[in-house]
Coordinates of C-alpha atoms in Angstrom, one line a residue:
X17 CA -84.2 26.4 -29.9
X18 CA -81.3 25.9 -32.4
X19 CA -79.0 27.7 -30.0
X20 CA -79.8 25.2 -27.2
X21 CA -79.4 22.3 -29.6
X22 CA -76.0 23.6 -30.7
X23 CA -74.9 24.1 -27.1
X24 CA -76.0 20.5 -26.3
X25 CA -74.0 18.9 -29.1
X26 CA -71.0 21.1 -28.3
X27 CA -71.1 19.9 -24.7
X28 CA -71.4 16.3 -25.9
X29 CA -68.4 16.7 -28.2
X30 CA -66.4 18.4 -25.4
X31 CA -67.2 15.5 -23.1
X32 CA -66.0 13.0 -25.7
X33 CA -62.8 14.8 -26.2
X34 CA -62.2 15.0 -22.4
X35 CA -62.9 11.3 -22.0
X36 CA -60.6 10.5 -24.8
X37 CA -57.8 12.6 -23.2
X38 CA -58.4 10.8 -19.9
X39 CA -58.2 7.3 -21.5
X40 CA -55.1 8.3 -23.4
X41 CA -53.4 9.5 -20.3
X42 CA -54.2 6.3 -18.4
X43 CA -52.9 4.2 -21.3
X44 CA -49.6 6.3 -21.4
X45 CA -49.2 6.0 -17.7
X46 CA -49.6 2.2 -17.8
X47 CA -47.2 1.9 -20.7
X48 CA -44.6 4.1 -18.9
X49 CA -45.1 2.1 -15.7
X50 CA -44.5 -1.2 -17.5
X51 CA -41.3 0.1 -19.2
X52 CA -39.9 1.6 -16.1
X53 CA -40.5 -1.2 -13.7
X54 CA -37.2 -2.5 -12.3
X55 CA -36.5 -6.1 -13.0
X56 CA -36.2 -8.5 -10.0
X57 CA -32.6 -8.8 -8.9
X58 CA -30.9 -12.1 -9.7
X59 CA -30.5 -14.4 -6.7
X60 CA -27.1 -14.1 -5.1
X61 CA -25.1 -17.1 -3.8
X62 CA -23.9 -16.1 -0.4
X63 CA -21.4 -18.8 -0.5
X64 CA -19.1 -17.5 -3.0
X65 CA -15.9 -19.2 -2.1
X66 CA -14.2 -17.3 0.7
X67 CA -11.5 -19.5 2.3
X68 CA -10.9 -19.0 6.0
X69 CA -7.2 -19.0 6.2
X70 CA -5.9 -20.9 9.2
X71 CA -2.3 -20.3 10.3
X72 CA 0.0 -23.1 9.5
X73 CA 3.7 -23.7 9.2
X74 CA 5.1 -24.4 5.7
X75 CA 8.7 -25.3 6.4
X76 CA 7.7 -27.1 9.6
X77 CA 4.2 -28.3 8.6
X78 CA 4.0 -30.8 11.5
X79 CA 3.3 -28.1 14.0
X80 CA -0.2 -28.1 15.4
X81 CA 0.2 -24.9 17.3
X82 CA -1.4 -22.0 15.5
X83 CA 1.0 -19.6 17.2
X84 CA 3.8 -21.4 15.3
X85 CA 2.1 -20.8 12.0
X86 CA 4.7 -18.6 10.3
X87 CA 6.5 -18.4 7.0
X88 CA 10.0 -19.4 8.0
X89 CA 12.5 -17.5 5.9
X90 CA 15.4 -17.5 8.3
X91 CA 17.5 -19.9 6.3
X92 CA 18.7 -18.0 3.3
X93 CA 19.9 -19.6 0.0
X94 CA 21.1 -18.2 -3.2
X95 CA 19.0 -17.6 -6.3
X96 CA 15.8 -15.7 -6.9
X97 CA 14.2 -17.6 -9.8
X98 CA 10.8 -17.3 -8.3
X99 CA 10.8 -13.6 -8.6
X100 CA 10.0 -13.2 -12.2
X101 CA 8.5 -9.9 -13.2
X102 CA 4.8 -10.4 -13.8
X103 CA 3.0 -9.1 -16.8
X104 CA 0.6 -6.2 -16.5
X105 CA -3.1 -6.2 -17.2
X106 CA -5.5 -3.4 -18.0
X107 CA -7.3 -1.9 -15.0
X108 CA -10.9 -3.4 -15.0
X109 CA -13.8 -1.0 -14.6
X110 CA -16.1 -1.4 -11.7
X111 CA -18.7 -2.8 -14.0
X112 CA -16.3 -5.5 -15.3
X113 CA -15.3 -6.5 -11.7
X114 CA -19.0 -6.8 -10.7
X115 CA -19.7 -8.9 -13.8
X116 CA -16.7 -11.1 -13.1
X117 CA -17.8 -11.7 -9.5
X118 CA -21.3 -12.5 -10.7
X119 CA -20.0 -15.0 -13.2
X120 CA -17.8 -16.7 -10.5
X121 CA -20.9 -17.0 -8.3
X122 CA -22.8 -18.7 -11.1
X123 CA -19.9 -21.1 -11.9
X124 CA -19.5 -22.0 -8.3
X125 CA -23.2 -22.8 -7.8
X126 CA -23.0 -25.2 -10.7
X127 CA -20.1 -27.2 -9.2
X128 CA -21.8 -28.7 -6.1
X129 CA -19.6 -30.8 -3.7
X130 CA -20.1 -34.5 -3.7
X131 CA -20.1 -37.2 -1.0
X132 CA -16.6 -38.6 -0.8
X133 CA -15.7 -41.7 1.4
X134 CA -12.2 -40.3 1.8
X135 CA -13.4 -37.4 4.0
X136 CA -17.0 -38.3 4.8
X137 CA -18.7 -40.8 7.0
X138 CA -21.2 -42.3 4.5
X139 CA -24.6 -43.8 5.3
X140 CA -26.7 -45.6 2.8
X141 CA -30.4 -44.9 2.5
X142 CA -32.2 -47.8 0.8
X143 CA -35.5 -47.3 -1.2
X144 CA -38.1 -49.9 -2.0
X145 CA -39.3 -48.0 -5.1
X146 CA -37.7 -45.1 -7.1
X147 CA -38.2 -41.7 -5.4
X148 CA -39.1 -38.5 -7.3
X149 CA -36.6 -35.7 -6.8
X150 CA -39.4 -33.3 -5.7
X151 CA -40.4 -35.7 -2.8
X152 CA -36.8 -35.9 -1.6
X153 CA -36.2 -32.2 -1.8
X154 CA -39.4 -31.5 0.1
X155 CA -38.1 -33.4 3.1
X156 CA -34.5 -32.3 3.2
X157 CA -33.4 -31.0 6.6
X158 CA -33.6 -27.2 6.9
X159 CA -29.9 -27.1 7.8
X160 CA -27.4 -29.6 6.4
X161 CA -24.9 -29.0 9.3
X162 CA -24.2 -31.1 12.3
X163 CA -22.5 -28.7 14.7
X164 CA -19.6 -27.3 12.7
X165 CA -19.6 -30.2 10.2
X166 CA -21.5 -29.9 6.9
X167 CA -23.3 -33.0 5.5
X168 CA -24.6 -33.8 2.0
X169 CA -27.5 -35.9 0.8
X170 CA -27.3 -37.4 -2.7
X171 CA -29.3 -39.7 -5.0
X172 CA -28.4 -42.2 -7.6
X173 CA -30.2 -41.2 -10.8
X174 CA -32.4 -44.0 -12.2
X175 CA -31.4 -43.0 -15.8
X176 CA -27.7 -42.2 -15.6
X177 CA -26.9 -44.4 -12.6
X178 CA -24.7 -41.6 -11.3
X179 CA -24.7 -40.1 -7.8
X180 CA -25.8 -36.4 -7.9
X181 CA -27.2 -33.6 -5.8
X182 CA -31.0 -34.0 -5.5
X183 CA -32.9 -32.1 -8.1
X184 CA -36.5 -32.0 -9.3
X185 CA -37.6 -33.8 -12.5
X186 CA -35.3 -36.7 -11.6
X187 CA -36.0 -40.1 -10.0
X188 CA -33.6 -41.8 -7.6
X189 CA -33.2 -45.5 -6.9
X190 CA -31.0 -45.0 -3.9
X191 CA -29.9 -42.2 -1.6
X192 CA -26.8 -41.6 0.6
X193 CA -25.7 -39.1 3.1
X194 CA -22.2 -38.1 4.1
X195 CA -21.0 -36.0 7.0
X196 CA -17.5 -34.4 6.9
X197 CA -15.1 -36.1 9.2
X198 CA -12.8 -33.1 9.8
X199 CA -12.3 -29.5 8.8
X200 CA -10.2 -26.5 10.0
X201 CA -12.6 -26.4 12.9
X202 CA -11.3 -29.8 14.0
X203 CA -12.5 -33.5 13.9
X204 CA -16.1 -34.6 14.2
X205 CA -17.1 -35.4 17.8
X206 CA -19.8 -37.6 19.3
X207 CA -22.3 -34.8 19.7
X208 CA -21.9 -33.7 16.0
X209 CA -22.3 -37.3 14.8
X210 CA -25.4 -37.8 17.0
X211 CA -26.9 -34.6 15.5
X212 CA -26.2 -35.9 12.0
X213 CA -27.9 -39.3 12.8
X214 CA -31.0 -37.5 14.1
X215 CA -31.4 -35.3 11.0
X216 CA -30.7 -38.0 8.5
X217 CA -33.0 -40.5 10.3
X218 CA -35.8 -37.9 10.3
X219 CA -35.3 -37.4 6.5
X220 CA -35.2 -41.2 5.9
X221 CA -38.4 -41.7 7.9
X222 CA -40.1 -39.0 5.8
X223 CA -39.1 -40.7 2.5
X224 CA -39.6 -44.2 3.7
X225 CA -35.9 -45.2 3.4
X226 CA -33.9 -47.7 5.4
X227 CA -30.7 -46.5 7.1
X228 CA -27.3 -48.1 7.9
X229 CA -25.2 -45.8 10.1
X230 CA -21.5 -46.4 10.6
X231 CA -20.5 -47.1 14.2
X232 CA -19.9 -43.9 16.2
X233 CA -16.6 -44.9 17.7
X234 CA -15.2 -45.8 14.2
X235 CA -16.4 -42.4 12.7
X236 CA -14.9 -40.4 15.5
X237 CA -11.6 -42.3 15.3
X238 CA -11.5 -41.7 11.5
X239 CA -12.2 -38.0 12.1
X240 CA -9.3 -37.7 14.5
X241 CA -6.9 -39.5 12.2
X242 CA -7.9 -37.3 9.3
X243 CA -7.7 -34.2 11.4
X244 CA -4.2 -35.1 12.5
X245 CA -3.1 -35.4 8.9
X246 CA -4.7 -32.2 7.9
X247 CA -3.1 -30.2 10.8
X248 CA 0.3 -31.6 9.8
X249 CA -0.2 -30.6 6.1
X250 CA -2.0 -27.3 6.3
X251 CA -0.2 -24.3 5.1
X252 CA -0.7 -20.6 4.2
X253 CA 1.9 -18.2 2.9
X254 CA 1.6 -14.6 3.9
X255 CA 3.8 -11.7 2.7
X256 CA 3.4 -8.3 4.3
X257 CA 4.3 -5.2 2.4
X258 CA 4.9 -2.1 4.6
X259 CA 5.4 1.5 3.6
X260 CA 8.9 2.9 3.5
X261 CA 7.8 6.6 3.4
X262 CA 4.2 8.0 3.3
X263 CA 1.1 5.8 3.7
X264 CA -0.6 4.8 0.5
X265 CA -4.2 5.9 -0.4
X266 CA -6.5 2.9 -0.8
X267 CA -7.3 4.0 -4.3
X268 CA -3.6 3.8 -5.3
X269 CA -3.3 0.3 -3.8
X270 CA -6.4 -0.8 -5.7
X271 CA -5.1 0.7 -8.9
X272 CA -1.7 -1.0 -8.7
X273 CA -3.2 -4.3 -7.7
X274 CA -5.7 -4.2 -10.7
X275 CA -2.8 -3.8 -13.1
X276 CA -1.5 -7.2 -11.9
X277 CA -4.9 -8.9 -12.4
X278 CA -6.5 -8.5 -9.0
X279 CA -10.3 -7.8 -8.8
X280 CA -12.5 -6.9 -5.8
X281 CA -13.4 -9.8 -3.5
X282 CA -16.7 -10.3 -1.7
X283 CA -15.6 -8.6 1.4
X284 CA -14.2 -5.1 2.0
X285 CA -10.4 -4.9 2.1
X286 CA -10.0 -8.1 0.1
X287 CA -8.8 -8.3 -3.5
X288 CA -8.3 -11.6 -5.3
X289 CA -6.4 -13.0 -8.3
X290 CA -9.0 -15.3 -9.8
X291 CA -8.2 -18.9 -10.6
X292 CA -8.4 -20.1 -14.2
X293 CA -10.9 -23.0 -13.8
X294 CA -14.7 -22.9 -13.2
X295 CA -15.5 -22.8 -9.5
X296 CA -11.8 -22.5 -8.6
X297 CA -10.8 -20.5 -5.6
X298 CA -8.6 -17.4 -6.0
X299 CA -5.0 -18.0 -6.6
X300 CA -4.0 -15.2 -4.3
X301 CA -5.7 -12.8 -1.9
X302 CA -4.6 -9.3 -1.1
X303 CA -5.8 -8.1 2.3
X304 CA -5.8 -4.7 4.0
X305 CA -7.6 -2.8 6.7
X306 CA -11.4 -3.1 6.5
X307 CA -12.0 0.3 8.0
X308 CA -9.9 2.0 5.4
X309 CA -11.7 0.0 2.7
X310 CA -15.1 1.2 3.9
X311 CA -14.1 4.8 4.2
X312 CA -16.3 7.2 2.2
X313 CA -13.4 8.8 0.4
X314 CA -10.9 6.2 -0.7
X315 CA -8.6 8.9 -2.0
X316 CA -7.9 10.2 1.5
X317 CA -8.1 6.8 3.3
X318 CA -4.5 5.6 3.9
X319 CA -2.8 2.3 4.4
X320 CA 0.6 1.4 6.0
X321 CA 0.5 -2.3 5.3
X322 CA -1.1 -4.8 2.9
X323 CA -0.8 -8.6 3.1
X324 CA -0.5 -11.0 0.1
X325 CA -1.7 -14.5 0.9
X326 CA -2.3 -17.8 -0.8
X327 CA -3.9 -20.9 0.8
X328 CA -1.8 -23.9 -0.2
X329 CA -4.3 -26.8 0.1
X330 CA -7.0 -24.8 -1.5
X331 CA -5.1 -23.9 -4.7
X332 CA -4.1 -26.3 -7.4
X333 CA -0.4 -26.7 -8.1
X334 CA -1.1 -26.3 -11.8
X335 CA -2.1 -22.6 -11.1
X336 CA 1.6 -22.0 -10.0
X337 CA 0.4 -20.0 -7.0
X338 CA 3.9 -19.8 -5.4
X339 CA 5.4 -18.2 -8.5
X340 CA 2.4 -15.8 -8.7
X341 CA 2.8 -15.0 -5.0
X342 CA 6.5 -14.2 -5.5
X343 CA 6.0 -12.2 -8.7
X344 CA 3.0 -10.2 -7.4
X345 CA 4.8 -9.4 -4.1
X346 CA 7.9 -8.1 -5.9
X347 CA 5.9 -6.1 -8.4
X348 CA 3.8 -4.5 -5.8
X349 CA 6.8 -3.8 -3.5
X350 CA 8.5 -2.0 -6.4
X351 CA 5.4 0.0 -7.5
X352 CA 4.4 1.0 -4.0
X353 CA 8.0 1.4 -2.7
X354 CA 7.3 -1.1 0.1
X355 CA 9.5 -3.3 2.4
X356 CA 8.7 -7.0 2.5
X357 CA 8.2 -9.0 5.7
X358 CA 7.0 -12.5 6.6
X359 CA 4.0 -13.2 8.8
X360 CA 6.2 -13.1 11.9
X361 CA 7.4 -9.6 11.1
X362 CA 10.9 -10.6 9.9
X363 CA 12.3 -9.1 6.8
X364 CA 11.8 -11.4 3.9
X365 CA 14.9 -11.7 1.7
X366 CA 14.4 -12.8 -2.0
X367 CA 17.2 -15.3 -1.6
X368 CA 15.1 -17.4 0.8
X369 CA 12.2 -17.9 -1.4
X370 CA 13.5 -20.7 -3.6
X371 CA 14.1 -22.8 -0.4
X372 CA 10.5 -22.1 0.6
X373 CA 9.4 -23.3 -2.9
X374 CA 11.2 -26.6 -2.4
X375 CA 9.5 -27.2 0.9
X376 CA 6.2 -26.3 -0.8
X377 CA 6.8 -28.9 -3.6
X378 CA 7.3 -31.6 -0.9
X379 CA 4.1 -30.6 0.8
X380 CA 2.2 -30.9 -2.6
X381 CA 3.6 -34.4 -3.0
X382 CA 2.5 -35.6 0.4
X383 CA -1.0 -34.2 -0.1
X384 CA -1.2 -36.0 -3.5
X385 CA -0.1 -39.3 -1.9
X386 CA -3.1 -39.1 0.4
X387 CA -5.4 -38.5 -2.6
X388 CA -5.9 -34.9 -1.3
X389 CA -4.0 -33.0 -4.0
X390 CA -4.1 -29.3 -3.4
X391 CA -7.1 -27.7 -5.2
X392 CA -9.0 -30.9 -5.5
X393 CA -12.7 -30.9 -4.3
X394 CA -11.8 -33.2 -1.3
X395 CA -8.9 -31.0 -0.3
X396 CA -10.9 -27.8 -0.6
X397 CA -13.6 -29.3 1.6
X398 CA -11.2 -30.7 4.2
X399 CA -9.1 -27.5 4.5
X400 CA -12.0 -25.1 4.9

């Protein structure tokens, strides 16, 4: 009898120990699962500034024919003051470059474009009573584009009295919408303006706002006039560096570019020299073959040419992009043993660059006279 009782209690004790082990194992698994769970990735802004460079003439900026868009260096002059030797910078690690790109995405998302009567056709949206930001956001059009032209909808904050992009937890006493009159895709046309009217009218009906649209013929005429000015004052400088001897490995090009401050861009085969201001576009872009950039082994992938570019209207004069372009081109040509050519395939002589700089200064002045100074928000929107 005692033997059976002992066996019973031993069995009970064994069961309790087993149950305890099972419970401990479950607790450990849950604890490990919680600590190993990957955090949700941060949202990415797909619209990190990536300028679409349109061909344009610098020394002859009045040309509207893209085929004539070349850096004209045929007229040589003495002097090479623009070719100062650039300083070197430490080569950033991949982690540093990724972090820098993420920071630039964050900055750019914080500097939203604003309606500007200089380059937008503006329509007022009257409200009888203040409108909560949540209600306005809920009825925004799914796409704020009319054909190829972007449009913006803003509200005048009841507290600050300032116009701003719509946001929750705010109230607006008045709204306005503005469609861009011109871009590098051309001037706004009747079809695009009609699409803008339809989308904005639907939004206005949803929030019980009155509308006052500008006359279509006036808007189209303004768009054509602005586009004519933009075509005559658009410019891009492109310097082509070509191998003299053996092709360069992609990794070698990246290494030399990094020493001069370039970091990876958002697309393969594009490195950028970042601007100094928040949300500013790159000062320079260095472009090369996308196929070579995407090769599995960059050490064996070779390049015969790279192109150094800067977009004049997109880059503020205060960034000294022309000096940076000259200096970076000369430094890379020396380190890679490359020959320098312009965008038309003509050899680019250092003596011609100061003359190009003078023409560039004149172009900056004419943009500023139109209140479209290079690098300003309005210029960056117009020349995009």
